Amino acid sequence: MTQATAVSKKRKRSFFYSGREDSPFKRLMIHAALWFACLIAIYPILRIISVSLRPGNTLLSTDLALIPDGATLESYRIMLFDKPFLSWLWNSLMITVATAVIGVILAATSAYAFSRHKFPGRAVGLVFLLTTQIIPAAMMIVPIYILAIQLELVGTYRGLVIAYAVTAVPFSIWILKGYYDTIPIDLEEAARIDGCSELEAFWRILLPLSTPALAIVFLFNFTTAWNDYLLARVMLGSQENLLTWPLGLQRLQGQFLTQWGQFSASSVMVAIPVMLLFLYTSKWLISGLTLGSVKG
Amino acid sequence: MIPNEVLVKSLTEVGTTVLYVLIGTAILEAVLYLVLMRWLKYRYALPFMLLAPAIVGLATLTIYPLLWELRLSFTNMSLRAFKDPQFIGLTNYVRVFTEPVLKQTYFFPLLGRTVLWTLINVMFHVIGGMVLALLLNRPMRGKGIYRMFLIIPWAVPQVIAVLAWRGEFHYEFGFINIILRQLGMTPVQWLSDPTANFLAMCITNIWLGIPFMMVILLGGLQSIAGDYYEAAEIDGANGWQKFWMVTVPLMRPVTTPVIILGTVWTFNNFNIPFFINQNELESSDILVTGLFRAAFQYNRYGFSAAFAFVIFGILLAYSIFYLKTTGGLKGATE
C-alpha cells in the first residue's frame, strides 16, 4: 500500500496515470467504470436525502431531481419534536452501550485464555465458537422467545442486553485471539520477571497493545446491537416506551405512503453518524478482520 | 424531546441489567476461586476463571436454548398446545419433508429457491467485488475517493438501506420504475409479481454485499508481490493469463474463507427477504424467513423447531464439506 502511494506520488504527470502499459483510452474506461459504480452505490442514499427534503404536498412525486422544489426541513422538525424519534434513539443507545461494554469484557478475558493458555477442551471450544456462527438467527429466536415468556423477560431490556452481548462473543473472541497471537509473549514474560502477576501483565502490557483490536470488537458489538431488528421485535413485544429505532422506523415505513418523508428524515439522522464512524474506522476494521487469517 | 419517563425507564432497565451481570460474575468468580484455586489447586484454574463468564453466557443463551429447542422439536407445541405439549417423536421431522412448511410451499421448492438465492448473490458479490478490486488495485488518482464512495452501501445501517430499497420498488413512485418509464420501457410490479419480487431481493442484496467483498479482495490483491507478475510477463503472459495463472491461485487463502462466510451469511440472510417482501408473498420466502413465519405467523413451535434443525443440518454439512475439501480450518485452532 505505502509502496503504491509512493509510486503514484513519483509519477503525478498526468491525471489519469495508471500502471505502466495502460493506454489513455484504457485509463479513461477505468475511470468511467468506477464513476458508474460509485453512482450506483450512492444513488439510493441520495434519494433518501432527497425525499427527506420534500414538502408534504409533493411527497409523492415522480420527480427525480435530487434537491426537490420547495425543499424544506419540515420532516426533520416533525421527527425531532412531534414524534418519539429521540426516545427510540435514546433506548437504542442505552442498550447498545451496555451490550458493547459487557461484550468487550467477556471477549477480552476469554480470548486471553485461548491465546496464552493450553487447557483441556481448548480446541473443542474454538471449533464450537466457529460453529455458533452458522446458526441462523431465526433458529435461536424460537427457543429464546418461548424461554423469555416463561421467565417473564418479554417487554424488558434484561434479556435483550444479555442476548446481544453473548451473540457477539464468539466472533469477538476469534478476532481478539488472532490479535493477541501476533503480540510476542516475551513482553509479558519480561514484566513477570520484573514482578508483575500474570493478570497484571495482561492488564498493563497486552491490553494496551491490543487497543486497535479492542476498538474493532467494541464497534462490532455496538453495530450488532444498534442495527438489530429481529430480536428486539420479538423480545420487546408492544411496549411503546421501549421501542428501539429499527422498530420505530419500521412502523413509519408501514404507513409508507403517508410518511415517506418522515421515514427518510429519520433514516438520514440515524445513518449519517454511523456512516461517518464506519468510514473513519473502515481501514482499521479491515486490517483487524484479516490480520488473523493472513497470519494463518 | 425525550419524555422523562422514557429516560428513567430505559436507564433503570439497563442499569439493573448491568448490576445483575456484575453481581453474578462476582459470585461466580469467587466460587471458582475458592473451589479451583484454593481447594483443588487445579493447574488450569486461571484460564477457566477467565473463561467462566463467557462459558456461562454461551451455555445459558446458546447451548441451553438449542437443547431445549431439540426437545421441542419432538413435541406438538403450538399456540393451542402451549401449556401441555405432547411428545410425538419424529413426526415433526417427517412433516417437514412431506407437508407444506408454510401455507402452500413445500420444503424442497423452498430449499431450491434458497440455493438459487445464495448462488446468484454470492456469484455477483464475488464477480462484482473482484472487478472493482482489480480496477482499484493500480496506482491512480482519486483511488481513496472511489473507495470511500464504493464502501457506502456497507456503511449504511442495513435496516435503513433495505427499507429504503423497499420504498424505491414502489410501482408508481420508486425511482426504478420512474427510470424505466423514462427509458420507454414497461414498469415492473416489483412488490406483487413473484419473479420480480425475487429479483428485487437479489438487486438489494447484491447492492449491499459487493462493498464487503471488494474491500476484502482488494486487501488480498495488495498483498500479492509484484515479482510474480513480472515473472509472468517475462514468460510472455497476457493480462487474462496473468489473472488466471497468478492472481486467482495466489488469492485462494483470501477467497476461500470469504466465500464460505458469504454463502452462510446469504443463506441465513433474514433482513432482505423479510423487509423487501414484508411477509406477504410466500413465493419470496427463503428457508430462514419461512422458519420465522412458521413459528411466529402460524405459531407451530414444535414443527418450526424441527424445521430449524433441518436447516442447521444443511449448513453444518455444507461447512464441514467445504472445510474438508479446502483444508480451510488447518492451523486455526493452534
XYZ file of C-alpha atoms in Angstrom:
630
model
C 0.000 0.000 0.000
C 2.629 2.533 1.051
C 4.694 1.399 -1.904
C 1.818 2.019 -4.258
C 1.233 5.540 -2.969
C 4.933 6.279 -3.225
C 4.870 5.241 -6.878
C 1.814 7.333 -7.633
C 3.404 10.343 -5.947
C 6.521 9.950 -8.031
C 4.567 9.935 -11.289
C 1.952 12.596 -10.941
C 2.468 13.719 -14.515
C -0.958 13.015 -15.911
C -4.251 12.927 -14.082
C -5.250 9.569 -15.489
C -1.896 7.970 -14.846
C -2.278 4.314 -14.011
C 0.066 1.400 -14.477
C 2.894 1.229 -16.929
C 1.243 -0.097 -20.042
C -2.277 1.360 -19.831
C -3.196 3.494 -22.820
C -5.047 6.796 -22.222
C -8.191 5.204 -23.631
C -7.988 2.292 -21.167
C -7.473 4.700 -18.300
C -10.497 6.678 -19.380
C -12.575 3.498 -19.469
C -11.421 2.504 -15.991
C -12.389 5.861 -14.562
C -15.711 5.755 -16.393
C -16.437 2.300 -14.962
C -15.556 3.425 -11.440
C -17.694 6.550 -11.804
C -20.616 4.423 -12.884
C -20.114 2.019 -9.955
C -19.952 4.927 -7.500
C -23.173 6.337 -8.948
C -24.969 3.027 -8.378
C -23.524 2.808 -4.874
C -24.652 6.217 -3.698
C -27.759 6.954 -5.749
C -30.209 5.177 -3.409
C -28.690 7.099 -0.493
C -29.024 10.413 -2.306
C -32.648 9.519 -2.957
C -33.286 9.100 0.792
C -31.853 12.573 1.407
C -33.866 13.986 -1.479
C -37.156 12.503 -0.246
C -36.470 13.730 3.295
C -36.361 17.312 1.959
C -39.663 17.144 0.093
C -42.511 19.332 1.316
C -45.633 17.422 2.383
C -47.720 18.228 -0.678
C -45.235 16.826 -3.218
C -44.144 13.848 -1.147
C -45.463 11.511 -3.795
C -43.931 12.763 -6.981
C -42.249 11.132 -9.905
C -39.637 13.866 -9.991
C -36.054 12.609 -9.960
C -34.408 15.945 -9.059
C -32.078 15.490 -6.104
C -32.999 18.818 -4.483
C -36.792 18.917 -4.754
C -38.757 22.104 -5.500
C -39.519 23.979 -2.286
C -37.080 21.866 -0.255
C -37.883 22.011 3.444
C -36.670 20.602 6.741
C -40.255 20.098 7.917
C -39.909 16.297 8.115
C -36.854 16.669 10.347
C -38.723 19.086 12.606
C -41.668 16.686 12.930
C -39.381 13.773 13.784
C -37.359 15.713 16.333
C -40.179 17.486 18.136
C -43.520 15.771 17.434
C -42.559 12.105 17.282
C -40.814 9.870 19.820
C -37.819 9.586 17.489
C -35.329 10.805 20.113
C -36.729 8.315 22.611
C -36.072 5.499 20.134
C -32.503 6.697 19.707
C -32.016 7.011 23.461
C -33.314 3.481 24.051
C -31.078 2.065 21.323
C -28.088 3.944 22.683
C -28.600 2.667 26.229
C -28.956 -0.953 25.131
C -26.072 -0.703 22.709
C -23.540 0.831 25.084
C -24.332 -1.680 27.839
C -24.093 -4.533 25.329
C -20.794 -3.364 23.903
C -19.140 -2.891 27.298
C -20.235 -6.323 28.561
C -19.349 -7.958 25.251
C -15.849 -6.495 25.095
C -15.024 -7.523 28.685
C -16.291 -11.074 28.103
C -14.326 -11.418 24.876
C -11.110 -9.798 26.109
C -10.685 -12.173 29.041
C -11.791 -15.304 27.178
C -9.550 -14.553 24.216
C -6.630 -14.176 26.637
C -7.260 -17.675 27.981
C -7.417 -19.074 24.436
C -4.313 -17.239 23.285
C -1.954 -17.666 26.220
C -3.024 -20.924 27.879
C -3.253 -24.540 26.836
C -6.060 -26.223 28.728
C -8.250 -29.278 28.226
C -11.109 -28.593 25.829
C -9.403 -25.648 24.153
C -9.577 -26.937 20.554
C -13.161 -28.108 21.036
C -14.031 -24.683 22.422
C -12.590 -22.867 19.429
C -14.424 -25.098 16.958
C -17.635 -24.661 18.952
C -17.244 -20.888 18.719
C -16.940 -21.191 14.944
C -19.964 -23.473 14.748
C -22.166 -20.922 16.513
C -21.513 -18.596 13.579
C -23.562 -20.718 11.183
C -26.658 -20.874 13.399
C -29.386 -18.847 11.679
C -30.700 -16.017 13.862
C -34.249 -17.202 13.212
C -33.358 -20.582 14.719
C -32.364 -19.067 18.074
C -35.397 -16.786 18.139
C -37.913 -19.589 18.674
C -36.490 -21.082 21.911
C -35.288 -17.738 23.269
C -38.742 -16.254 22.770
C -40.558 -19.099 24.498
C -37.992 -19.229 27.319
C -38.270 -15.462 27.719
C -42.052 -15.763 28.055
C -41.674 -18.409 30.713
C -39.028 -16.364 32.585
C -41.136 -13.205 32.134
C -38.349 -11.369 30.339
C -40.511 -10.213 27.425
C -41.043 -6.453 27.417
C -37.846 -5.731 29.369
C -34.292 -4.918 28.376
C -32.733 -7.545 30.627
C -32.958 -10.447 28.220
C -32.141 -8.264 25.255
C -28.876 -6.801 26.591
C -27.505 -10.159 27.693
C -28.600 -11.864 24.486
C -26.867 -9.262 22.298
C -23.669 -9.374 24.355
C -23.488 -13.158 24.129
C -24.359 -13.267 20.401
C -21.323 -11.186 19.532
C -18.937 -13.020 21.869
C -17.776 -15.921 19.621
C -16.763 -13.681 16.737
C -15.152 -11.167 19.120
C -13.111 -13.910 20.788
C -11.785 -15.060 17.412
C -10.780 -11.543 16.390
C -9.089 -10.803 19.710
C -7.367 -14.175 19.938
C -5.946 -13.615 16.457
C -4.658 -10.233 17.536
C -3.183 -11.393 20.861
C -1.397 -14.193 18.978
C 0.534 -11.630 16.954
C 1.903 -9.909 20.076
C 5.112 -11.602 21.272
C 4.736 -13.199 24.688
C 8.280 -12.010 25.594
C 6.914 -8.636 26.665
C 4.657 -10.195 29.255
C 7.398 -12.556 30.402
C 9.724 -9.610 30.919
C 7.050 -7.938 33.025
C 6.603 -11.143 35.031
C 10.346 -11.188 35.782
C 10.031 -7.596 36.999
C 7.469 -8.813 39.498
C 4.100 -8.397 37.813
C 1.491 -11.078 38.419
C 0.087 -12.745 35.314
C -3.117 -10.741 35.386
C -1.177 -7.525 35.902
C 0.902 -8.327 32.830
C -2.340 -8.945 30.881
C -3.822 -5.672 32.101
C -0.737 -3.476 31.750
C 1.029 -4.942 28.711
C -1.260 -6.970 26.494
C -4.485 -4.968 26.728
C -2.914 -1.561 25.954
C -1.085 -3.107 22.979
C -4.372 -4.539 21.700
C -6.268 -1.245 21.611
C -6.964 -1.397 17.833
C -8.466 -4.878 18.101
C -10.430 -3.906 21.198
C -11.794 -0.920 19.296
C -12.874 -3.178 16.434
C -14.574 -5.589 18.813
C -16.323 -2.711 20.561
C -17.522 -1.420 17.190
C -18.661 -4.881 16.151
C -20.629 -5.389 19.388
C -22.024 -1.895 19.043
C -23.284 -2.368 15.488
C -24.707 -5.836 16.243
C -26.999 -4.355 18.865
C -27.531 -0.993 17.171
C -28.759 -2.468 13.883
C -30.727 -5.425 15.214
C -34.380 -5.633 14.364
C -35.406 -9.258 14.793
C -34.557 -9.958 18.434
C -35.795 -6.554 19.594
C -39.100 -7.087 17.830
C -39.624 -10.447 19.461
C -38.360 -9.508 22.939
C -39.903 -6.064 23.377
C -43.384 -7.010 22.257
C -45.666 -3.997 22.087
C -44.049 -1.811 24.741
C -44.334 1.665 23.183
C -41.919 3.235 25.670
C -39.173 0.732 24.998
C -39.027 0.815 21.185
C -35.580 0.959 19.583
C -35.008 2.924 16.390
C -35.247 -0.007 13.926
C -38.658 -0.902 15.376
C -39.813 2.696 15.296
C -38.610 3.216 11.755
C -40.341 0.075 10.586
C -43.621 1.426 11.971
C -43.202 4.615 9.980
C -42.403 2.613 6.899
C -45.518 0.527 7.465
C -47.588 3.619 6.722
C -45.184 4.199 3.900
C -47.130 6.378 1.515
C -48.134 8.977 4.047
C -44.887 9.187 5.976
C -42.176 8.564 3.444
C -40.646 11.964 4.181
C -40.501 11.352 7.923
C -39.074 7.890 7.411
C -36.364 9.324 5.166
C -35.531 12.179 7.539
C -35.070 9.770 10.445
C -33.014 7.460 8.252
C -30.674 10.295 7.418
C -30.323 11.252 11.070
C -29.569 7.674 12.136
C -27.341 6.799 9.203
C -25.047 9.832 8.954
C -23.261 9.388 12.323
C -22.975 5.629 11.788
C -21.595 6.113 8.277
C -19.030 8.673 9.384
C -17.885 6.389 12.196
C -17.709 3.493 9.757
C -15.806 5.331 7.033
C -13.432 6.755 9.627
C -12.646 3.321 11.077
C -13.013 1.211 7.924
C -9.327 0.826 7.162
C -8.651 -0.236 10.706
C -11.616 -2.557 10.622
C -10.360 -4.420 7.578
C -6.827 -4.881 8.880
C -8.240 -6.193 12.152
C -10.550 -8.615 10.377
C -7.914 -10.003 8.049
C -4.929 -9.986 10.390
C -5.673 -13.349 11.974
C -6.217 -15.029 8.617
C -3.068 -13.643 6.996
C -1.009 -14.879 9.896
C -2.513 -18.332 9.209
C -37.769 15.837 23.164
C -37.428 12.719 25.268
C -40.086 12.368 27.974
C -38.643 11.858 31.436
C -40.383 8.534 31.999
C -38.686 7.078 28.924
C -35.292 8.405 30.031
C -35.654 6.962 33.503
C -37.282 3.720 32.436
C -34.606 2.642 29.973
C -31.830 3.868 32.251
C -33.078 1.763 35.148
C -33.744 -1.228 32.892
C -30.218 -1.165 31.518
C -28.685 -0.204 34.863
C -30.260 -3.125 36.734
C -29.195 -5.488 33.964
C -25.579 -4.386 34.248
C -25.815 -4.649 38.040
C -27.189 -8.216 37.834
C -24.390 -9.150 35.443
C -21.749 -7.686 37.773
C -23.121 -9.398 40.886
C -23.492 -12.695 39.048
C -19.944 -12.534 37.721
C -18.527 -11.649 41.143
C -20.263 -14.591 42.812
C -19.210 -16.952 40.025
C -15.575 -15.883 40.195
C -15.486 -16.084 43.988
C -16.850 -19.629 43.940
C -14.408 -20.685 41.220
C -11.516 -19.076 43.079
C -12.321 -20.946 46.253
C -13.022 -24.281 44.592
C -10.465 -24.471 41.766
C -7.640 -22.333 43.079
C -7.751 -22.826 46.842
C -9.373 -26.173 47.345
C -8.450 -28.290 44.285
C -5.279 -26.341 43.393
C -6.210 -27.123 39.775
C -3.489 -26.468 37.201
C -5.824 -24.790 34.763
C -7.723 -22.743 37.319
C -6.789 -19.372 35.833
C -7.880 -19.975 32.216
C -11.161 -21.439 33.389
C -11.767 -18.479 35.686
C -11.131 -16.154 32.758
C -13.457 -18.141 30.530
C -16.178 -18.714 33.099
C -18.408 -15.663 32.363
C -18.367 -16.363 28.621
C -18.987 -20.079 29.198
C -21.954 -19.351 31.451
C -23.306 -16.823 28.961
C -22.971 -19.157 25.991
C -24.323 -22.092 27.957
C -27.463 -20.263 29.044
C -28.110 -18.373 25.819
C -26.856 -20.734 23.134
C -26.419 -24.298 24.338
C -29.394 -24.499 26.673
C -31.857 -22.932 24.205
C -30.576 -25.240 21.470
C -31.038 -28.359 23.616
C -34.423 -27.065 24.661
C -35.301 -26.489 21.007
C -34.166 -30.029 20.206
C -36.590 -31.364 22.804
C -39.260 -29.010 21.490
C -38.839 -30.461 18.003
C -40.168 -33.813 19.259
C -43.384 -32.284 20.633
C -46.514 -30.817 19.110
C -46.224 -27.479 20.898
C -48.247 -24.743 19.228
C -50.377 -21.851 20.367
C -53.185 -24.330 21.072
C -50.969 -26.758 22.992
C -48.745 -24.179 24.683
C -49.103 -25.362 28.261
C -49.067 -29.157 27.899
C -47.406 -30.227 24.646
C -47.414 -33.930 23.756
C -44.350 -35.941 22.830
C -44.806 -37.054 19.222
C -41.413 -38.499 18.309
C -40.038 -37.833 14.859
C -43.398 -36.794 13.403
C -42.317 -33.156 13.008
C -39.227 -34.145 11.062
C -41.311 -36.297 8.731
C -43.780 -33.433 8.334
C -41.047 -31.002 7.301
C -40.465 -33.085 4.189
C -43.993 -34.312 3.449
C -46.353 -31.463 4.342
C -46.302 -27.814 3.270
C -43.961 -25.935 5.604
C -45.900 -22.709 5.011
C -49.446 -22.391 3.705
C -48.747 -23.850 0.262
C -44.971 -24.101 -0.081
C -43.266 -27.454 0.417
C -39.773 -27.876 1.806
C -37.891 -28.796 -1.357
C -39.071 -25.900 -3.539
C -38.147 -23.614 -0.631
C -34.702 -25.203 -0.368
C -34.262 -24.886 -4.135
C -35.160 -21.196 -4.007
C -32.739 -20.629 -1.122
C -29.923 -22.331 -3.023
C -30.727 -20.262 -6.114
C -30.803 -17.083 -3.995
C -27.439 -17.961 -2.420
C -25.813 -18.857 -5.740
C -26.977 -15.711 -7.530
C -25.938 -13.410 -4.709
C -22.560 -14.926 -3.903
C -21.689 -15.108 -7.592
C -22.477 -11.436 -8.173
C -20.773 -10.424 -4.931
C -17.555 -12.195 -5.860
C -17.541 -11.112 -9.512
C -18.558 -7.524 -8.738
C -16.171 -7.272 -5.809
C -13.324 -8.745 -7.842
C -13.887 -6.423 -10.827
C -13.946 -3.344 -8.603
C -10.937 -4.531 -6.588
C -8.951 -5.121 -9.794
C -9.915 -1.683 -11.091
C -8.835 -0.081 -7.834
C -5.641 -2.103 -7.433
C -3.447 0.130 -9.540
C -1.688 3.384 -8.863
C -4.064 6.143 -9.892
C -5.569 9.413 -8.855
C -8.701 9.506 -6.756
C -8.432 5.919 -5.561
C -9.270 6.827 -1.965
C -12.332 8.787 -3.018
C -13.640 5.981 -5.233
C -13.097 3.523 -2.410
C -14.945 5.724 0.042
C -17.982 6.069 -2.231
C -17.999 2.393 -3.146
C -17.973 1.364 0.507
C -21.101 3.374 1.337
C -23.703 0.600 0.840
C -21.877 -1.385 3.516
C -21.704 1.570 5.891
C -25.427 2.355 5.898
C -27.333 0.547 8.668
C -28.860 -2.448 6.926
C -32.418 -1.925 8.125
C -32.406 1.590 6.678
C -30.914 0.524 3.372
C -33.390 -2.299 2.912
C -36.440 -0.278 3.924
C -35.365 2.499 1.567
C -34.981 -0.003 -1.274
C -38.409 -1.361 -0.489
C -39.753 2.163 -0.969
C -37.920 2.517 -4.256
C -39.587 -0.635 -5.577
C -42.969 1.082 -5.326
C -44.828 0.762 -8.639
C -45.527 4.427 -9.172
C -43.126 6.486 -7.080
C -39.995 4.334 -6.798
C -37.031 5.567 -8.815
C -36.516 2.257 -10.613
C -39.883 2.339 -12.314
C -39.589 6.086 -12.939
C -36.322 5.490 -14.779
C -37.792 2.513 -16.663
C -40.714 4.695 -17.795
C -38.404 7.477 -18.906
C -36.464 4.961 -20.951
C -39.737 3.964 -22.574
C -39.951 0.503 -21.004
C -42.868 -1.031 -19.137
C -42.624 -0.568 -15.371
C -42.421 -3.725 -13.259
C -44.720 -4.827 -10.410
C -41.781 -5.290 -8.030
C -43.851 -5.870 -4.922
C -46.627 -8.142 -6.171
C -45.194 -10.215 -9.019
C -43.375 -13.276 -7.594
C -40.455 -13.306 -10.057
C -39.996 -9.549 -9.923
C -40.095 -9.623 -6.130
C -37.381 -12.270 -6.010
C -35.367 -10.178 -8.457
C -35.895 -7.126 -6.242
C -34.482 -9.057 -3.277
C -31.443 -10.048 -5.312
C -30.829 -6.486 -6.543
C -30.955 -5.162 -2.996
C -28.670 -7.812 -1.570
C -26.135 -7.575 -4.397
C -26.000 -3.812 -3.908
C -25.458 -4.323 -0.168
C -22.881 -7.098 -0.384
C -20.423 -6.023 -3.075
C -18.504 -3.466 -0.943
C -17.514 -6.045 1.681
C -16.173 -8.423 -0.985
C -14.412 -5.585 -2.759
C -12.605 -4.443 0.374
C -11.516 -7.932 1.420
C -10.404 -8.884 -2.102
C -8.562 -5.583 -2.518
C -6.667 -6.325 0.691
C -5.703 -9.708 -0.759
C -4.651 -8.245 -4.125
C -2.403 -5.704 -2.422
C -0.559 -8.446 -0.583
C 0.499 -10.185 -3.842
C 4.109 -9.215 -4.584
C 4.714 -7.574 -7.977
C 7.529 -10.068 -8.717
C 5.029 -12.758 -9.686
C 3.531 -10.548 -12.364
C 6.967 -9.531 -13.658
C 7.980 -13.178 -13.903
C 4.751 -13.934 -15.769
C 5.374 -11.019 -18.132
C 8.880 -12.269 -18.900
C 7.292 -15.599 -19.775
C 5.036 -13.698 -22.188
C 1.724 -13.907 -20.323
C -1.052 -11.515 -21.347
C -3.381 -9.784 -18.878
C -6.010 -12.517 -18.985
C -3.406 -15.255 -18.386
C -1.842 -13.258 -15.546
C -5.248 -13.048 -13.875
C -5.999 -16.781 -14.123
C -2.442 -18.097 -13.559
C -1.168 -15.653 -10.928
C -3.962 -13.689 -9.258
C -6.561 -16.413 -8.824
C -4.286 -19.090 -7.296
C -2.488 -16.637 -5.015
C -5.795 -15.183 -3.821
C -7.127 -18.569 -2.709
C -6.305 -18.113 1.017
C -8.438 -14.956 0.937
C -11.235 -16.118 -1.374
C -11.895 -19.495 0.276
C -12.917 -18.256 3.748
C -14.718 -15.242 2.348
C -16.810 -17.412 0.009
C -17.734 -19.778 2.864
C -18.694 -16.819 5.029
C -20.577 -15.130 2.213
C -22.508 -18.306 1.433
C -23.522 -18.855 5.050
C -24.480 -15.202 5.510
C -26.546 -15.127 2.327
C -28.205 -18.456 3.096
C -29.108 -17.096 6.550
C -29.979 -13.602 5.392
C -33.143 -12.596 7.142
C -33.463 -8.844 6.740
C -33.603 -8.627 2.974
C -36.323 -11.171 2.160
C -38.226 -10.114 5.273
C -38.261 -6.376 4.594
C -38.488 -6.385 0.807
C -41.357 -8.835 0.894
C -42.872 -7.717 4.249
C -44.186 -11.225 4.918
C -46.609 -11.093 2.025
C -45.644 -13.361 -0.855
C -44.789 -16.910 0.132
C -43.034 -17.209 -3.191
C -40.303 -14.838 -1.961
C -39.549 -16.659 1.279
C -36.243 -18.403 1.746
C -35.660 -21.054 4.415
C -34.928 -18.688 7.307
C -37.850 -16.349 6.682
C -40.054 -19.415 6.186
C -38.857 -20.592 9.589
C -39.796 -17.275 11.171
C -43.208 -17.408 9.525
C -43.858 -20.997 10.632
C -43.009 -20.014 14.204
C -44.456 -16.546 14.594
C -47.221 -16.326 11.999
C -48.603 -19.864 12.150
C -47.345 -20.459 15.723
C -46.313 -24.066 15.041
C -43.477 -24.052 17.579
C -42.684 -27.761 17.703
C -42.791 -28.033 13.933
C -40.606 -24.968 13.413
C -38.047 -26.332 15.883
C -37.695 -29.460 13.744
C -37.570 -27.255 10.645
C -34.773 -25.209 12.281
C -32.674 -28.308 12.929
C -33.083 -29.440 9.327
C -31.783 -26.037 8.153
C -28.924 -26.164 10.640
C -28.006 -29.659 9.429
C -27.772 -28.415 5.839
C -25.483 -25.554 6.869
C -23.305 -27.788 9.016
C -22.922 -30.359 6.234
C -22.002 -27.627 3.760
C -19.423 -26.041 6.096
C -17.772 -29.349 7.002
C -17.646 -30.406 3.358
C -16.143 -27.103 2.272
C -13.605 -27.012 5.101
C -12.587 -30.627 4.480
C -12.088 -30.166 0.754
C -10.198 -26.889 1.073
C -8.400 -27.522 4.363
C -9.581 -24.082 5.465
C -9.518 -24.828 9.186
C -5.929 -26.029 9.221
C -3.906 -24.184 11.814
C -6.873 -22.175 13.028
C -7.025 -23.950 16.385
C -3.306 -23.988 17.075
